[in-house]
């Protein structure tokens, strides 16, 4: 039986992955140069491209026309 927390969607590649293949990087959320909270970025911990992109990823800079860039690729 699959429950809601057996898989997670990677914020970088957009793929749904098993819980053990997803890690979370917590970073400050910076808007207009000010820290205004935290963002939890889920990424594939077994894919070097996701690991590297997670280091630079920010929800505030990834949105264009209301659509997150990482979900367009």
CSV table of N, CA and C in Angstrom, one decimal:
chain,number,residue,atom,x,y,z
A,1,UNK,N,0.8,-1.2,0.0
A,1,UNK,CA,0.0,0.0,0.0
A,1,UNK,C,0.9,1.2,0.0
A,2,UNK,N,0.6,2.2,-0.9
A,2,UNK,CA,1.3,3.4,-0.9
A,2,UNK,C,0.6,4.5,-0.2
A,3,UNK,N,1.3,5.2,0.7
A,3,UNK,CA,0.6,6.3,1.5
A,3,UNK,C,1.1,7.6,0.9
A,4,UNK,N,0.6,8.7,1.4
A,4,UNK,CA,0.9,10.0,0.9
A,4,UNK,C,2.4,10.4,1.0
A,5,UNK,N,3.1,9.7,2.0
A,5,UNK,CA,4.5,10.1,2.2
A,5,UNK,C,5.5,9.1,1.8
A,6,UNK,N,5.1,8.1,1.0
A,6,UNK,CA,6.0,7.1,0.4
A,6,UNK,C,6.8,7.7,-0.7
A,7,UNK,N,6.3,8.7,-1.4
A,7,UNK,CA,7.0,9.4,-2.5
A,7,UNK,C,6.9,10.9,-2.3
A,8,UNK,N,7.9,11.6,-3.0
A,8,UNK,CA,7.9,13.0,-2.9
A,8,UNK,C,8.3,13.5,-4.3
A,9,UNK,N,7.9,14.7,-4.7
A,9,UNK,CA,8.2,15.3,-6.0
A,9,UNK,C,9.5,16.1,-5.8
A,10,UNK,N,10.5,15.9,-6.6
A,10,UNK,CA,11.7,16.7,-6.6
A,10,UNK,C,11.4,18.1,-7.1
A,11,UNK,N,11.8,19.1,-6.4
A,11,UNK,CA,11.6,20.5,-6.8
A,11,UNK,C,12.6,20.8,-8.0
A,12,UNK,N,13.6,20.0,-8.2
A,12,UNK,CA,14.6,20.3,-9.3
A,12,UNK,C,14.2,19.7,-10.6
A,13,UNK,N,14.0,18.4,-10.6
A,13,UNK,CA,13.7,17.7,-11.9
A,13,UNK,C,12.2,17.5,-12.1
A,14,UNK,N,11.4,17.6,-11.0
A,14,UNK,CA,10.0,17.4,-11.1
A,14,UNK,C,9.5,16.0,-11.0
A,15,UNK,N,10.4,15.1,-10.9
A,15,UNK,CA,10.0,13.6,-10.9
A,15,UNK,C,9.6,13.2,-9.5
A,16,UNK,N,8.5,12.4,-9.4
A,16,UNK,CA,8.1,11.7,-8.2
A,16,UNK,C,9.0,10.6,-7.9
A,17,UNK,N,9.6,10.6,-6.6
A,17,UNK,CA,10.6,9.6,-6.3
A,17,UNK,C,10.3,9.0,-4.9
A,18,UNK,N,10.8,7.8,-4.6
A,18,UNK,CA,10.6,7.2,-3.3
A,18,UNK,C,11.2,8.1,-2.2
A,19,UNK,N,10.7,8.0,-1.0
A,19,UNK,CA,11.1,8.8,0.1
A,19,UNK,C,12.6,8.7,0.3
A,20,UNK,N,13.2,7.5,0.2
A,20,UNK,CA,14.6,7.3,0.5
A,20,UNK,C,15.5,8.0,-0.6
A,21,UNK,N,15.0,8.4,-1.7
A,21,UNK,CA,15.8,9.0,-2.8
A,21,UNK,C,15.6,10.5,-2.8
A,22,UNK,N,14.9,11.1,-1.8
A,22,UNK,CA,14.7,12.5,-1.7
A,22,UNK,C,15.3,13.1,-0.5
A,23,UNK,N,16.0,14.1,-0.6
A,23,UNK,CA,16.6,14.9,0.6
A,23,UNK,C,16.0,16.3,0.6
A,24,UNK,N,16.2,17.0,1.7
A,24,UNK,CA,15.7,18.4,1.8
A,24,UNK,C,16.8,19.3,2.2
A,25,UNK,N,16.9,20.4,1.5
A,25,UNK,CA,17.9,21.4,1.8
A,25,UNK,C,17.1,22.6,2.3
A,26,UNK,N,17.3,23.1,3.5
A,26,UNK,CA,16.7,24.3,4.0
A,26,UNK,C,17.5,25.5,3.9
A,27,UNK,N,17.0,26.5,3.2
A,27,UNK,CA,17.7,27.7,3.0
A,27,UNK,C,16.9,28.9,3.3
A,28,UNK,N,17.5,30.1,3.6
A,28,UNK,CA,16.7,31.3,3.9
A,28,UNK,C,16.0,31.7,2.6
A,29,UNK,N,14.8,32.2,2.8
A,29,UNK,CA,14.0,32.8,1.6
A,29,UNK,C,14.3,34.3,1.6
A,30,UNK,N,15.0,34.7,0.6
A,30,UNK,CA,15.4,36.1,0.5
A,30,UNK,C,14.5,36.8,-0.5
A,31,UNK,N,13.8,37.9,-0.1
A,31,UNK,CA,13.0,38.7,-1.0
A,31,UNK,C,13.4,40.1,-0.9
A,32,UNK,N,13.8,40.8,-2.0
A,32,UNK,CA,14.2,42.1,-1.9
A,32,UNK,C,15.4,42.3,-1.0
A,33,UNK,N,16.3,41.4,-0.9
A,33,UNK,CA,17.5,41.5,-0.1
A,33,UNK,C,17.2,41.2,1.4
A,34,UNK,N,16.0,40.8,1.8
A,34,UNK,CA,15.8,40.5,3.2
A,34,UNK,C,15.3,39.1,3.4
A,35,UNK,N,15.9,38.5,4.4
A,35,UNK,CA,15.4,37.1,4.8
A,35,UNK,C,14.0,37.2,5.4
A,36,UNK,N,13.1,36.5,4.8
A,36,UNK,CA,11.7,36.6,5.4
A,36,UNK,C,11.1,35.2,5.6
A,37,UNK,N,12.0,34.3,5.8
A,37,UNK,CA,11.5,32.9,6.1
A,37,UNK,C,12.5,31.9,5.6
A,38,UNK,N,12.0,30.7,5.6
A,38,UNK,CA,12.9,29.6,5.1
A,38,UNK,C,12.2,28.8,4.0
A,39,UNK,N,12.9,28.2,3.1
A,39,UNK,CA,12.4,27.4,2.1
A,39,UNK,C,13.0,26.0,2.1
A,40,UNK,N,12.2,25.0,2.0
A,40,UNK,CA,12.7,23.6,2.0
A,40,UNK,C,12.6,23.1,0.6
A,41,UNK,N,13.8,22.8,0.1
A,41,UNK,CA,13.9,22.4,-1.3
A,41,UNK,C,14.2,20.9,-1.3
A,42,UNK,N,13.2,20.2,-2.0
A,42,UNK,CA,13.4,18.7,-2.1
A,42,UNK,C,14.2,18.4,-3.4
A,43,UNK,N,15.1,17.5,-3.3
A,43,UNK,CA,16.0,17.2,-4.4
A,43,UNK,C,16.3,15.7,-4.4
A,44,UNK,N,16.6,15.1,-5.5
A,44,UNK,CA,17.0,13.7,-5.6
A,44,UNK,C,18.4,13.6,-5.1
A,45,UNK,N,18.6,12.8,-4.1
A,45,UNK,CA,19.9,12.6,-3.4
A,45,UNK,C,20.8,11.7,-4.1
A,46,UNK,N,20.4,11.0,-5.2
A,46,UNK,CA,21.2,10.1,-6.0
A,46,UNK,C,21.5,10.6,-7.4
A,47,UNK,N,21.1,11.9,-7.7
A,47,UNK,CA,21.3,12.5,-9.0
A,47,UNK,C,22.2,13.7,-8.8
A,48,UNK,N,23.5,13.6,-9.3
A,48,UNK,CA,24.4,14.8,-9.2
A,48,UNK,C,23.8,16.1,-9.7
A,49,UNK,N,23.0,16.1,-10.8
A,49,UNK,CA,22.5,17.3,-11.4
A,49,UNK,C,21.5,17.9,-10.4
A,50,UNK,N,20.7,17.1,-9.8
A,50,UNK,CA,19.7,17.7,-8.8
A,50,UNK,C,20.4,18.2,-7.6
A,51,UNK,N,21.4,17.5,-7.1
A,51,UNK,CA,22.2,18.0,-5.9
A,51,UNK,C,22.8,19.3,-6.2
A,52,UNK,N,23.4,19.5,-7.4
A,52,UNK,CA,24.1,20.8,-7.7
A,52,UNK,C,23.1,21.9,-7.9
A,53,UNK,N,22.0,21.6,-8.6
A,53,UNK,CA,21.0,22.7,-8.8
A,53,UNK,C,20.3,23.1,-7.6
A,54,UNK,N,20.1,22.2,-6.6
A,54,UNK,CA,19.5,22.5,-5.3
A,54,UNK,C,20.2,23.6,-4.6
A,55,UNK,N,21.5,23.6,-4.7
A,55,UNK,CA,22.4,24.6,-4.0
A,55,UNK,C,22.1,26.0,-4.5
A,56,UNK,N,21.7,26.2,-5.7
A,56,UNK,CA,21.4,27.5,-6.3
A,56,UNK,C,19.9,27.8,-6.4
A,57,UNK,N,19.1,26.8,-6.2
A,57,UNK,CA,17.6,26.9,-6.4
A,57,UNK,C,17.0,27.8,-5.3
A,58,UNK,N,16.1,28.6,-5.7
A,58,UNK,CA,15.2,29.5,-4.8
A,58,UNK,C,13.9,29.6,-5.4
A,59,UNK,N,12.8,29.4,-4.6
A,59,UNK,CA,11.5,29.5,-5.1
A,59,UNK,C,11.2,30.9,-5.6
A,60,UNK,N,11.8,31.9,-5.0
A,60,UNK,CA,11.5,33.3,-5.3
A,60,UNK,C,12.1,33.7,-6.7
A,61,UNK,N,13.2,33.0,-7.1
A,61,UNK,CA,13.8,33.4,-8.4
A,61,UNK,C,13.4,32.4,-9.5
A,62,UNK,N,12.7,31.4,-9.2
A,62,UNK,CA,12.4,30.3,-10.2
A,62,UNK,C,11.1,30.5,-10.8
A,63,UNK,N,10.3,31.5,-10.5
A,63,UNK,CA,9.0,31.7,-11.0
A,63,UNK,C,9.0,32.7,-12.1
A,64,UNK,N,8.4,32.3,-13.3
A,64,UNK,CA,8.3,33.2,-14.5
A,64,UNK,C,6.9,33.0,-14.9
A,65,UNK,N,6.2,34.1,-15.0
A,65,UNK,CA,4.8,34.1,-15.5
A,65,UNK,C,3.9,33.1,-14.7
A,66,UNK,N,4.2,33.0,-13.4
A,66,UNK,CA,3.4,32.2,-12.5
A,66,UNK,C,3.8,30.7,-12.6
A,67,UNK,N,4.8,30.3,-13.4
A,67,UNK,CA,5.2,28.9,-13.6
A,67,UNK,C,6.6,28.8,-13.1
A,68,UNK,N,6.9,27.8,-12.3
A,68,UNK,CA,8.2,27.5,-11.8
A,68,UNK,C,9.0,27.0,-12.9
A,69,UNK,N,10.2,27.6,-13.2
A,69,UNK,CA,11.0,27.1,-14.3
A,69,UNK,C,11.4,25.7,-14.3
A,70,UNK,N,11.7,25.1,-13.1
A,70,UNK,CA,12.1,23.8,-13.0
A,70,UNK,C,11.0,22.8,-13.4
A,71,UNK,N,9.8,23.2,-13.3
A,71,UNK,CA,8.7,22.4,-13.8
A,71,UNK,C,8.4,22.4,-15.3
A,72,UNK,N,9.1,23.4,-15.9
A,72,UNK,CA,8.9,23.5,-17.4
A,72,UNK,C,9.9,22.6,-18.1
A,73,UNK,N,11.0,22.2,-17.5
A,73,UNK,CA,12.0,21.3,-18.2
A,73,UNK,C,11.6,19.9,-18.1
